[in-house]
Coordinates of C-alpha atoms in Angstrom, one line a residue:
M128 CA 77.7 90.6 24.1
S129 CA 79.6 93.7 24.0
V130 CA 77.7 96.6 22.0
T131 CA 78.1 100.5 21.3
I132 CA 76.1 102.7 19.0
V133 CA 78.6 104.5 17.6
N134 CA 75.9 106.5 15.9
R135 CA 72.4 107.2 15.7
V136 CA 71.5 109.1 12.4
A137 CA 68.7 111.7 12.8
T138 CA 65.7 110.9 10.2
T139 CA 62.5 111.9 9.2
I140 CA 60.9 109.5 8.3
G141 CA 57.5 108.9 10.5
A142 CA 54.7 106.2 10.9
T143 CA 54.0 104.8 7.8
E144 CA 52.8 101.3 6.2
H145 CA 54.8 101.5 2.7
P146 CA 55.3 97.6 2.6
Y147 CA 59.2 98.1 2.0
M148 CA 59.5 100.4 5.0
T149 CA 57.8 97.9 7.5
G150 CA 58.5 94.0 8.1
A151 CA 60.9 93.1 7.3
W152 CA 62.5 95.9 5.3
T153 CA 62.2 98.3 8.9
P154 CA 65.3 100.5 8.0
N155 CA 68.4 100.8 10.7
F156 CA 69.3 104.1 11.9
D157 CA 71.9 102.8 14.7
E158 CA 75.5 102.4 13.6
I159 CA 77.0 99.6 16.1
D160 CA 79.9 98.2 16.8
A161 CA 79.4 94.7 18.9
P162 CA 82.9 92.5 18.8
D163 CA 82.1 89.5 20.3
L164 CA 78.9 88.0 19.6
E165 CA 77.4 85.1 20.4
V166 CA 77.6 81.8 18.5
I167 CA 75.4 78.9 18.5
G168 CA 77.0 76.0 17.4
E169 CA 80.7 76.2 16.0
I170 CA 82.0 78.9 13.7
P171 CA 84.8 76.5 11.6
R172 CA 88.6 77.7 12.6
E173 CA 89.5 78.2 8.9
L174 CA 87.0 80.5 8.4
D175 CA 88.5 83.8 8.0
G176 CA 87.8 86.6 6.4
V177 CA 85.0 89.4 6.1
Y178 CA 81.0 88.7 4.5
L179 CA 79.3 92.2 4.2
R180 CA 75.9 92.9 3.0
N181 CA 74.7 96.2 1.4
T182 CA 71.1 97.5 2.3
E183 CA 69.0 100.1 2.1
N184 CA 67.9 102.1 4.7
P185 CA 66.3 105.3 3.6
V186 CA 66.8 108.2 6.1
H187 CA 64.2 110.9 5.1
A188 CA 60.3 110.7 4.2
P189 CA 60.5 110.3 0.8
I190 CA 59.5 113.1 -2.1
G191 CA 56.0 111.0 -3.4
L192 CA 56.2 107.1 -3.8
Y193 CA 59.7 105.5 -2.6
H194 CA 61.1 102.7 -3.8
P195 CA 63.3 100.1 -2.1
F196 CA 66.3 100.6 -4.6
D197 CA 65.9 104.7 -3.1
G198 CA 66.9 103.6 0.3
D199 CA 70.5 104.9 1.8
G200 CA 73.0 102.6 1.2
M201 CA 74.0 100.4 4.5
I202 CA 76.9 98.3 4.8
H203 CA 76.8 95.6 7.8
A204 CA 80.1 93.6 8.0
I205 CA 80.0 90.6 10.1
S206 CA 84.4 89.4 10.4
F207 CA 85.5 86.4 11.5
R208 CA 88.8 85.0 13.1
D209 CA 89.8 81.6 15.0
G210 CA 86.5 80.5 15.3
K211 CA 84.7 84.5 16.9
A212 CA 83.0 87.0 15.2
G213 CA 82.6 90.8 15.5
Y214 CA 79.6 92.8 13.6
R215 CA 79.7 96.4 12.5
N216 CA 77.5 98.8 10.1
R217 CA 78.1 101.6 8.8
F218 CA 76.0 104.1 6.2
V219 CA 77.8 104.6 2.8
R220 CA 77.7 108.4 3.2
T221 CA 77.4 109.2 -0.2
K222 CA 77.6 113.3 -1.6
G223 CA 73.5 112.6 -2.0
F224 CA 73.5 111.0 1.8
Q225 CA 75.3 114.5 3.0
E226 CA 73.3 116.4 1.4
E227 CA 70.1 115.6 2.2
A228 CA 71.4 115.7 6.1
A229 CA 72.1 119.1 6.1
A230 CA 68.8 119.8 3.9
G231 CA 67.2 117.8 7.0
Q232 CA 64.7 116.2 4.1
A233 CA 64.9 114.4 1.0
L234 CA 66.3 116.1 -2.1
W235 CA 65.7 114.1 -4.6
A236 CA 62.5 111.9 -6.2
G237 CA 63.1 108.2 -6.8
L238 CA 62.6 105.1 -9.1
A239 CA 59.0 105.1 -8.5
E240 CA 58.5 108.7 -9.5
N241 CA 58.7 111.5 -11.8
P242 CA 62.8 112.6 -11.5
A243 CA 61.1 116.0 -12.2
R244 CA 60.3 116.1 -8.4
S245 CA 63.7 115.9 -7.2
L246 CA 64.8 119.1 -5.6
R247 CA 68.8 118.6 -7.0
P248 CA 70.4 117.1 -10.5
G249 CA 70.7 113.9 -9.3
W250 CA 73.3 110.8 -11.0
G251 CA 72.8 107.5 -12.4
A252 CA 71.9 107.2 -16.0
Q253 CA 68.4 109.3 -15.4
G254 CA 70.8 112.2 -14.3
S255 CA 68.3 112.8 -12.0
L256 CA 68.3 110.2 -9.0
K257 CA 70.4 110.5 -5.8
D258 CA 73.4 107.7 -5.7
S259 CA 72.5 105.8 -2.5
S260 CA 75.2 103.9 -3.5
S261 CA 72.9 101.1 -1.6
T262 CA 73.0 98.2 -4.4
D263 CA 75.9 95.9 -4.4
V264 CA 79.4 95.9 -2.4
V265 CA 82.4 94.4 -3.6
V266 CA 86.1 94.1 -2.2
H267 CA 89.1 95.2 -4.8
A268 CA 92.5 96.2 -4.5
G269 CA 92.3 95.8 -0.7
Q270 CA 89.0 98.0 -0.1
A271 CA 85.1 97.9 0.1
L272 CA 83.5 98.9 -3.1
S273 CA 79.5 99.8 -2.7
T274 CA 78.2 101.0 -6.0
F275 CA 74.0 102.0 -7.2
Y276 CA 71.4 100.2 -8.8
Q277 CA 72.1 102.6 -12.0
C278 CA 74.9 104.0 -13.0
G279 CA 76.7 105.8 -9.6
E280 CA 80.0 107.3 -8.6
G281 CA 81.3 103.9 -6.6
Y282 CA 82.1 105.1 -2.8
R283 CA 85.2 103.0 -1.0
L284 CA 85.0 102.0 3.0
D285 CA 87.4 99.8 4.6
P286 CA 86.2 96.1 4.5
V287 CA 87.1 95.5 8.2
T288 CA 86.6 98.7 10.2
L289 CA 83.6 100.5 7.5
A290 CA 85.6 103.6 7.7
D291 CA 84.4 106.1 4.8
L292 CA 87.3 106.3 2.4
G293 CA 85.0 108.7 -0.5
T294 CA 84.5 108.7 -4.4
E295 CA 86.7 106.1 -6.7
S296 CA 89.0 108.1 -8.2
W297 CA 89.4 106.1 -12.1
V298 CA 85.4 105.8 -12.0
P299 CA 84.5 107.7 -15.6
A300 CA 82.2 110.6 -15.8
D301 CA 79.1 108.3 -17.2
G302 CA 80.0 105.9 -13.3
I303 CA 79.6 102.5 -13.4
S304 CA 76.9 100.0 -13.2
A305 CA 75.6 98.0 -10.2
H306 CA 78.1 95.0 -10.6
P307 CA 81.5 95.4 -11.7
K308 CA 83.3 92.1 -11.4
V309 CA 86.2 90.8 -9.6
D310 CA 88.3 88.1 -11.7
E311 CA 90.4 86.9 -8.0
A312 CA 92.4 85.3 -11.0
T313 CA 94.4 88.2 -12.0
G314 CA 92.7 90.7 -9.1
E315 CA 91.3 93.5 -11.6
L316 CA 88.2 94.7 -12.3
L317 CA 86.0 94.9 -15.0
F318 CA 82.6 97.1 -15.5
F319 CA 80.2 99.1 -17.8
N320 CA 78.4 101.7 -17.5
Y321 CA 75.1 103.4 -19.6
S322 CA 73.7 106.5 -20.4
K323 CA 71.2 108.2 -22.7
Q324 CA 74.4 109.3 -24.8
A325 CA 75.7 108.0 -27.7
P326 CA 77.5 105.7 -28.0
Y327 CA 75.3 104.3 -24.7
M328 CA 77.4 102.3 -23.4
H329 CA 81.1 101.8 -22.5
Y330 CA 83.0 99.1 -20.6
G331 CA 86.6 99.2 -18.3
V332 CA 88.8 97.7 -16.7
V333 CA 90.5 98.0 -13.8
G334 CA 94.6 96.9 -12.4
A335 CA 95.2 94.9 -9.3
D336 CA 96.4 98.4 -8.8
N337 CA 93.2 100.1 -8.4
R338 CA 93.7 102.0 -11.6
L339 CA 92.4 102.3 -14.7
K340 CA 93.8 100.0 -17.6
H341 CA 90.8 100.3 -20.4
Y342 CA 88.1 102.2 -21.4
V343 CA 86.1 102.0 -24.9
P344 CA 82.7 102.1 -26.0
I345 CA 80.1 99.7 -27.3
P346 CA 78.3 101.3 -29.1
L347 CA 74.3 100.7 -29.2
P348 CA 71.3 101.4 -31.0
G349 CA 70.0 103.2 -28.1
P350 CA 69.7 104.2 -24.3
R351 CA 69.3 101.1 -22.4
L352 CA 69.2 99.5 -19.1
P353 CA 71.6 96.6 -18.4
H354 CA 72.1 96.0 -15.1
D355 CA 74.9 92.7 -15.0
M356 CA 77.7 91.7 -17.2
A357 CA 79.9 88.4 -17.6
F358 CA 83.4 87.4 -18.4
T359 CA 85.8 84.4 -19.1
R360 CA 89.3 84.1 -19.1
K361 CA 89.8 86.3 -22.0
Y362 CA 86.4 87.4 -22.9
S363 CA 83.7 90.3 -21.4
I364 CA 80.6 89.2 -22.0
L365 CA 78.0 92.7 -22.2
P366 CA 73.8 92.7 -22.7
D367 CA 71.8 94.1 -24.8
L368 CA 68.6 93.4 -23.5
P369 CA 65.0 94.7 -25.6
L370 CA 63.7 95.7 -21.5
F371 CA 64.8 99.8 -22.1
W372 CA 63.2 103.3 -21.7
D373 CA 60.3 104.4 -24.4
P374 CA 62.2 106.1 -26.9
E375 CA 59.2 108.6 -27.8
L376 CA 58.6 109.1 -24.4
L377 CA 62.2 110.1 -23.1
P378 CA 62.5 112.9 -25.2
R379 CA 59.6 114.5 -22.6
G380 CA 61.8 113.7 -19.5
L381 CA 59.3 110.4 -18.9
H382 CA 61.2 107.5 -17.9
A383 CA 59.0 104.2 -18.8
A384 CA 60.7 101.1 -19.2
R385 CA 59.2 98.8 -21.8
F386 CA 59.6 95.4 -23.0
H387 CA 60.2 95.2 -26.6
K388 CA 59.2 91.8 -27.5
D389 CA 59.9 92.1 -31.2
L390 CA 63.8 93.1 -31.1
P391 CA 66.4 90.0 -30.2
T392 CA 68.7 90.1 -27.0
R393 CA 72.1 90.7 -28.1
F394 CA 75.6 90.5 -26.6
A395 CA 78.7 91.9 -27.1
I396 CA 81.8 89.4 -26.8
I397 CA 84.6 91.3 -26.7
P398 CA 87.9 90.2 -26.0
R399 CA 89.2 91.4 -21.9
F400 CA 91.3 94.2 -23.5
G401 CA 89.8 94.3 -27.0
Q402 CA 88.7 97.1 -29.2
P403 CA 85.3 98.0 -30.5
E404 CA 86.2 96.4 -34.0
D405 CA 86.9 93.6 -31.9
I406 CA 83.3 93.2 -30.9
R407 CA 81.6 90.1 -31.6
W408 CA 77.5 90.0 -31.9
F409 CA 74.9 86.9 -31.1
E410 CA 71.1 87.3 -30.7
A411 CA 69.2 85.3 -28.8
K412 CA 65.3 84.8 -27.7
P413 CA 63.8 88.3 -26.4
C414 CA 64.0 88.3 -22.9
Y415 CA 64.8 90.3 -19.5
V416 CA 68.2 89.2 -17.2
L417 CA 68.7 91.1 -14.1
H418 CA 72.0 88.9 -12.8
W419 CA 74.5 86.5 -14.1
L420 CA 75.7 83.4 -12.9
N421 CA 79.5 82.3 -14.8
A422 CA 81.0 82.2 -17.8
Y423 CA 83.5 79.8 -19.7
E424 CA 85.6 79.0 -22.9
D425 CA 84.3 75.5 -23.9
G426 CA 86.2 75.1 -27.8
D427 CA 84.8 77.4 -29.9
E428 CA 82.3 78.1 -27.6
I429 CA 81.4 80.4 -24.9
V430 CA 78.4 79.2 -22.5
L431 CA 77.0 81.5 -20.3
D432 CA 74.3 80.9 -17.3
G433 CA 72.1 83.5 -15.7
Y434 CA 68.2 84.1 -14.8
F435 CA 66.0 84.6 -17.9
Q436 CA 62.8 86.4 -17.9
E437 CA 60.4 85.9 -20.9
D438 CA 58.0 88.4 -19.7
P439 CA 59.6 90.9 -17.3
Q440 CA 56.7 93.5 -17.9
P441 CA 53.9 91.4 -15.0
P442 CA 50.6 93.2 -14.3
P443 CA 50.1 95.0 -11.2
L444 CA 50.0 93.0 -7.6
P445 CA 46.2 92.7 -7.1
G446 CA 45.2 94.1 -3.2
Y447 CA 47.4 97.3 -4.0
D448 CA 46.6 100.8 -5.9
A449 CA 48.2 100.6 -9.6
K450 CA 51.2 102.7 -8.5
I451 CA 52.1 100.2 -6.0
G452 CA 51.2 97.6 -7.4
R453 CA 53.0 97.4 -10.2
M454 CA 56.3 98.5 -8.3
M455 CA 55.3 95.3 -5.9
A456 CA 55.1 93.2 -9.0
Y457 CA 59.0 94.9 -10.3
L458 CA 59.9 93.2 -7.1
D459 CA 58.3 89.9 -7.0
E460 CA 60.2 86.8 -8.9
H461 CA 56.9 84.9 -8.7
S462 CA 55.7 88.1 -11.6
M463 CA 58.8 88.1 -13.2
K464 CA 59.5 84.2 -13.4
P465 CA 63.2 84.0 -13.7
R466 CA 64.8 80.8 -14.2
L467 CA 68.0 79.2 -14.5
W468 CA 69.3 79.5 -18.2
R469 CA 72.0 78.9 -20.6
W470 CA 73.3 80.5 -23.3
R471 CA 76.0 78.5 -26.1
F472 CA 77.8 81.0 -28.2
N473 CA 79.7 79.6 -30.9
L474 CA 82.6 82.3 -32.0
V475 CA 83.0 80.4 -35.4
T476 CA 79.6 79.9 -36.9
G477 CA 78.0 82.9 -35.0
E478 CA 75.3 80.4 -33.7
T479 CA 73.4 81.0 -30.3
R480 CA 72.3 77.7 -28.7
E481 CA 70.1 78.4 -25.4
G482 CA 67.7 76.7 -23.0
P483 CA 66.6 75.9 -19.5
L484 CA 68.8 74.5 -16.8
D485 CA 65.7 74.8 -14.3
D486 CA 62.1 75.4 -14.2
R487 CA 61.8 76.5 -11.2
I488 CA 62.3 80.6 -9.8
L489 CA 65.1 81.4 -9.4
E490 CA 67.6 84.2 -9.0
F491 CA 70.4 86.4 -7.0
G492 CA 72.7 83.3 -8.0
T493 CA 76.6 82.7 -6.6
F494 CA 79.5 80.1 -7.0
N495 CA 83.1 79.6 -6.3
P496 CA 84.9 82.7 -7.3
A497 CA 88.4 80.4 -7.7
V498 CA 86.0 79.3 -10.8
A499 CA 85.4 82.6 -11.9
G500 CA 85.7 82.4 -16.3
L501 CA 86.1 78.9 -16.1
K502 CA 83.8 75.9 -16.0
G503 CA 82.6 75.4 -12.7
R504 CA 80.6 72.1 -11.4
Y505 CA 78.4 74.3 -8.7
A506 CA 76.1 77.2 -7.9
Y507 CA 74.2 78.1 -5.3
S508 CA 70.6 80.4 -6.1
T509 CA 68.5 81.9 -4.0
T510 CA 64.2 81.4 -3.6
A511 CA 62.1 84.1 -2.2
K512 CA 58.9 84.5 -1.3
P513 CA 55.6 85.2 -3.8
G514 CA 54.5 89.2 -3.7
W515 CA 57.7 90.1 -2.1
F516 CA 61.6 91.0 -2.5
L517 CA 62.9 88.9 0.3
F518 CA 64.8 85.2 -0.1
T519 CA 63.4 82.1 1.7
G520 CA 66.1 79.6 0.8
V521 CA 69.0 78.4 -1.0
V522 CA 69.5 75.9 -3.8
K523 CA 72.5 74.1 -5.2
H524 CA 72.9 73.0 -8.4
D525 CA 75.6 70.3 -9.5
L526 CA 75.4 72.0 -13.3
E527 CA 77.4 68.8 -14.1
T528 CA 74.8 66.1 -12.8
G529 CA 71.8 68.4 -13.1
R530 CA 70.9 67.1 -9.3
S531 CA 69.7 70.0 -7.2
W532 CA 69.5 70.5 -2.7
S533 CA 67.2 73.2 -0.9
L534 CA 67.5 74.4 2.0
P535 CA 64.4 76.6 3.1
F536 CA 65.2 79.4 6.1
G537 CA 62.7 78.9 7.5
E538 CA 58.7 80.2 7.9
G539 CA 59.4 84.1 8.4
R540 CA 63.1 83.8 8.2
Y541 CA 64.4 85.9 5.6
G542 CA 67.8 85.8 4.1
S543 CA 70.2 87.5 2.2
E544 CA 72.6 86.2 -0.9
A545 CA 75.2 83.8 0.3
P546 CA 78.4 84.2 -1.4
F547 CA 80.9 80.9 -1.3
A548 CA 83.8 81.3 1.2
A549 CA 86.7 78.4 0.4
R550 CA 88.4 76.5 3.2
P551 CA 92.2 77.1 3.1
G552 CA 93.6 74.4 0.6
A553 CA 90.3 73.1 -0.7
T554 CA 91.0 70.8 -3.4
R555 CA 86.9 70.2 -4.6
E556 CA 85.0 73.1 -5.8
D557 CA 82.0 72.9 -3.0
D558 CA 84.9 72.6 0.0
G559 CA 83.7 75.7 1.9
W560 CA 80.4 78.0 3.3
L561 CA 77.9 79.9 2.6
V562 CA 77.5 82.5 4.5
S563 CA 74.2 84.8 5.0
F564 CA 72.3 86.9 6.9
I565 CA 68.6 86.2 8.3
T566 CA 66.4 88.7 9.5
D567 CA 64.1 86.5 11.3
M568 CA 60.3 88.1 11.6
V569 CA 58.7 85.6 14.2
E570 CA 62.1 86.0 16.9
D571 CA 62.8 89.8 16.0
R572 CA 66.4 89.4 15.4
S573 CA 68.6 88.8 13.1
E574 CA 71.4 86.1 12.9
C575 CA 74.3 85.0 10.3
V576 CA 74.1 81.8 9.6
I577 CA 76.8 79.1 8.0
L578 CA 76.2 76.1 6.1
D579 CA 78.3 73.8 4.7
A580 CA 78.1 74.3 0.9
S581 CA 79.2 70.5 0.2
D582 CA 75.9 69.8 2.4
I583 CA 73.5 72.9 2.2
E584 CA 70.4 70.1 3.6
A585 CA 72.3 69.7 6.6
G586 CA 71.4 73.3 8.0
P587 CA 73.8 75.8 9.5
V588 CA 77.6 74.6 11.2
A589 CA 77.0 77.8 13.4
R590 CA 74.4 80.5 13.8
V591 CA 76.0 83.9 15.2
R592 CA 72.7 86.1 16.8
L593 CA 73.4 90.2 15.8
P594 CA 72.8 92.9 17.9
H595 CA 69.9 93.9 16.2
R596 CA 67.5 93.3 14.0
I597 CA 68.4 94.5 10.3
S598 CA 67.3 95.2 7.3
S599 CA 66.4 93.3 4.1
G600 CA 68.4 94.3 1.4
T601 CA 70.2 93.0 -2.3
H602 CA 73.6 91.9 -2.5
A603 CA 76.5 90.8 -0.6
C604 CA 80.2 89.2 -0.7
W605 CA 82.8 87.4 1.0
A606 CA 86.5 88.4 1.0
P607 CA 89.0 86.6 2.4
R608 CA 91.4 88.2 4.9
S609 CA 94.1 87.5 2.6
A610 CA 92.2 90.0 0.3
L611 CA 91.4 92.6 3.1
N612 CA 93.6 95.7 3.0
Q613 CA 95.3 95.2 6.5
G614 CA 97.0 98.8 5.9

């Protein structure tokens, strides 16, 4: 394996026992090129494209309590072609990253701290956080787009070289939320944002030419904290969830999230290029949903799948002081207890029907993007380690029959979100592969695993050794070679 350290970023982080700055979450500071990776097994020659994962890699000692979502964005990319693989990683050079590099210290307090401790004005719905662009990454209009946990500016990178292309020009003043959605059928990107100023939410559509085509308000009763959205071929679905900042504390500058269990969950369903007067509102059981799966039209109904949290305010995890214990609980799926859930909205009667599809604790789902906005058969969710934000395996669901199959990654092996990469010319929805990075704490290394999506329980068809052990992180995506900007 040929490895070149392109850059070593200076850090002010010293010895620490913070649970999300050590172990599987130990940050990386080296930017590396490794064009010829060692392969165990055989990479399918039809697998042609890039797998991108965004991770949180804090560079400077934090102001107060560090939250892992505060970490500086780092994109890890593995490129497959002709049965071979190459790797590189780069920091997302956000404005905040560059200002802190110049200052030689952290300038912004994070999600778990009082925002008044920040030394500079910030970004996001709070207006005080650093936009670290460390949450999600998608490929749209031939380029990679990284995003921030709340609402940020959106940063573009070359999806192959990871060259810094700066902030996205079309992003509105209120930014874009963590999870813009790419519709591969049209090439459009759908997004929303939220803020503390009326109307509190906006929704937009960016064309395949990377130009803003549509941007309208979605009026809400007050500031909210949605994280994700969904779409069908005709409609976009935007949630109004009853977990949001305490309105009595906001005037004092305190951002304390509360679950208002006496309020229903509401869904705004709007035609893709609709106006505010076209919105249809539906009510459902109080809950919080961090991530949605797919949605589709079924006769008079719209069907939406996601991960339902009945009580998203768990007590602090024991064994820590109260503040860290609370943060640990909010990162622990076994505290939040998300379940795969289905909602059905009748556009004629206005009725909502809903219920569980599985009773296991599952989250961070993916599916074949060819069926985005259409009725699909298969979904792929992750399991998690109790007490931690670490992925321990994959569960495949057949949504037609109710069958499921599981693959644990193994003791001390923690994966990443596993997007679906379709086999060229495939005629079956699950004819393709799941791709995931694995951080192996037993062997003290990382690798990329390729799973046959039609038979995940058979284990990896190939394991590709990475040149260093990478930090755990949040979201990932797959982009076929045809979707990449070759210019």
